[in-house]
C-alpha positions as CSV (number, residue, x, y, z in Angstrom):
1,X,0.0,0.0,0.0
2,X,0.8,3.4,-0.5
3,X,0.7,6.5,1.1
4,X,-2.3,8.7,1.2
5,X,-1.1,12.0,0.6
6,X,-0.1,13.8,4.0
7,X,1.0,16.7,2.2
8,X,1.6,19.7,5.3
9,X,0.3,17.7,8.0
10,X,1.3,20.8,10.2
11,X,-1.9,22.6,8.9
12,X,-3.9,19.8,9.8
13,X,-3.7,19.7,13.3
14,X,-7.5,19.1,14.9
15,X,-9.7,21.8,16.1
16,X,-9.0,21.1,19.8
17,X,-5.0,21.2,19.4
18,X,-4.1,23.7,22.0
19,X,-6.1,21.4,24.5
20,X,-3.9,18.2,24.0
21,X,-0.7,17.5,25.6
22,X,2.5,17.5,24.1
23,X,3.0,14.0,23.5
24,X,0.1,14.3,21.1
25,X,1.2,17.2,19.6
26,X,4.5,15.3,19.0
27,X,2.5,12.9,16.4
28,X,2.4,15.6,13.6
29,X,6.6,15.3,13.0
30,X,6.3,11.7,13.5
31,X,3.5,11.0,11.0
32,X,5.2,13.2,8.7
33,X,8.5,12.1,8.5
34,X,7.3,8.3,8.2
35,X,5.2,8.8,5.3
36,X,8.3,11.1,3.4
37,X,10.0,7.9,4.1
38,X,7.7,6.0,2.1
39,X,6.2,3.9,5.1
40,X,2.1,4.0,6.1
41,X,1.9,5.7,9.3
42,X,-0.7,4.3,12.0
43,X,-1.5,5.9,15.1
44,X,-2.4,3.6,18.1
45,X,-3.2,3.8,21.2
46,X,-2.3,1.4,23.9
47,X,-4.6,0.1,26.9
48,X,-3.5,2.9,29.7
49,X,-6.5,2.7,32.6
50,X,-5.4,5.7,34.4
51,X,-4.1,8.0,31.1
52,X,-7.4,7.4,28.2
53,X,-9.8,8.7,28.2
54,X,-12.3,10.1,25.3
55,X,-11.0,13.7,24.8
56,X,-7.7,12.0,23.8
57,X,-9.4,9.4,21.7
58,X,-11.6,12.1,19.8
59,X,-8.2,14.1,19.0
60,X,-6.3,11.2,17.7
61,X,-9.1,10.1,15.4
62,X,-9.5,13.3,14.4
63,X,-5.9,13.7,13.6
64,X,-6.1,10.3,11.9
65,X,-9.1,11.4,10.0
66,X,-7.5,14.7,8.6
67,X,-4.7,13.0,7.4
68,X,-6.2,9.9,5.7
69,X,-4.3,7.4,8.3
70,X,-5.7,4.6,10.3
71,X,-5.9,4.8,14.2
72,X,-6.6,2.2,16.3
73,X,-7.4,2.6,19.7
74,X,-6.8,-0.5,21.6
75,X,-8.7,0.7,24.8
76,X,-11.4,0.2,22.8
77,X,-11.3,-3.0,21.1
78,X,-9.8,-4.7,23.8
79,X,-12.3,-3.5,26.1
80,X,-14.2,-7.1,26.7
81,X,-10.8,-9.0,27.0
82,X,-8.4,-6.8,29.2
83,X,-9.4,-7.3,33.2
84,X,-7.3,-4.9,34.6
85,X,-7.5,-6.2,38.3
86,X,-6.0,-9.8,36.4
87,X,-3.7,-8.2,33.7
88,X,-2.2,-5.7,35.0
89,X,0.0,-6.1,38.7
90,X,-0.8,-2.6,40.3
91,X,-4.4,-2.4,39.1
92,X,-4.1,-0.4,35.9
93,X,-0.5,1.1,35.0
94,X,1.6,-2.0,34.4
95,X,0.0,-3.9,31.8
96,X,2.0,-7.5,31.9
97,X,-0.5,-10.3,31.0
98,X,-2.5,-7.7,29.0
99,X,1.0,-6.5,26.9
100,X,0.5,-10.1,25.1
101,X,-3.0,-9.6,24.5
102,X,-2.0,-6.1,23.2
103,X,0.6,-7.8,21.0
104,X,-1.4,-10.2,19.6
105,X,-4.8,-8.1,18.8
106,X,-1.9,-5.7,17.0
107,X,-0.2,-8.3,15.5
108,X,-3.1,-9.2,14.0
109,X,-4.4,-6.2,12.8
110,X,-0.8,-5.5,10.6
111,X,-0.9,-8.5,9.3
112,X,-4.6,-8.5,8.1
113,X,-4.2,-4.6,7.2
114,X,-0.8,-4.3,5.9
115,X,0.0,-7.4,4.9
116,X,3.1,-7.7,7.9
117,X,4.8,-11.0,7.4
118,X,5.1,-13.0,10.8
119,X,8.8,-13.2,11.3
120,X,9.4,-15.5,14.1
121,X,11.2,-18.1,13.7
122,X,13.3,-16.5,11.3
123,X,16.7,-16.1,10.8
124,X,17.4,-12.7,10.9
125,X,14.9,-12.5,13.2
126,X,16.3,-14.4,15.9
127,X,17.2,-11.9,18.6
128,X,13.5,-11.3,18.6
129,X,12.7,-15.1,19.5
130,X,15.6,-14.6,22.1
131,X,13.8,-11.5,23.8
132,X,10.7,-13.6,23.6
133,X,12.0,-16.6,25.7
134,X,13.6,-14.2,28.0
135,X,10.7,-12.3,28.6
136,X,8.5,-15.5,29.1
137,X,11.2,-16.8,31.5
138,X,11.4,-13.7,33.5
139,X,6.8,-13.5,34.1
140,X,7.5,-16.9,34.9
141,X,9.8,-16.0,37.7
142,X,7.7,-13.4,38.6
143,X,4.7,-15.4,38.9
144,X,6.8,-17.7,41.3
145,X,8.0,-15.2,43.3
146,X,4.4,-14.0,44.1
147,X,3.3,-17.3,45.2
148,X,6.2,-18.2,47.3
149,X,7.8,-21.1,44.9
């Protein structure tokens, strides 16, 4: 796929912009530069319980919207499957058991929109199968530790 046209996304900014924080306002350059590179820009948003809310989901769709990209905002369409008491281990800001179910859902999604090819296993991919196990062994020590193994 191609990019649609972000021409001066600097004179796109949404209606509310001098209400949203800077890491919002930090999108514009960002979207920008990777679509000048020749890559589709997609803005996401991540489950955050204490940091959503819909003022910031209205401004990112609208940003999304003005410049022809895709946003996805995970707080949304994980909504039914993320239990925050369960997924996360402070009740909302540390996301463990919910960062797979992240990953996958967005894993997904790539490879259905964008066609993303599914790289594990591959050779020049293996550091990421490497941070994988790592990371797996490390919850796994974690979970141990909080039940007194």
């Amino acid at each position: 796929r191609v990019s649609r046209g972000l021409g001066d996304v600097y004179k796109r900014q949404p209606e509310n912009a001098g209400r949203l924080t800077n890491s919002v306002l930090l999108l514009f350059p960002s979207v920008f530069i990777t679509a000048k590179a020749g890559s589709i820009p997609v803005l996401i948003s991540v489950p955050n319980y204490n940091g959503w809310n819909y003022q910031k989901h209205n401004a990112l769709q609208e940003i999304a919207d003005k410049n022809g990209i895709n946003f996805v905002d995970l707080n949304l369409e994980l909504k039914e499957q993320i239990n925050w008491k369960k997924d996360s281990v402070d009740g909302g800001d540390h996301l463990i058991k919910g960062a797979k179910k992240t990953s996958a859902y967005l894993g997904e999604y790539l490879k259905k929109e964008y066609g993303l090819p599914d790289r594990r296993g591959t050779t020049n991919y293996k550091q990421w199968d490497n941070d994988v196990e790592e990371w797996e062994k490390l919850m796994l020590l974690d979970k141990h530790r909080k039940v007194g193994l």
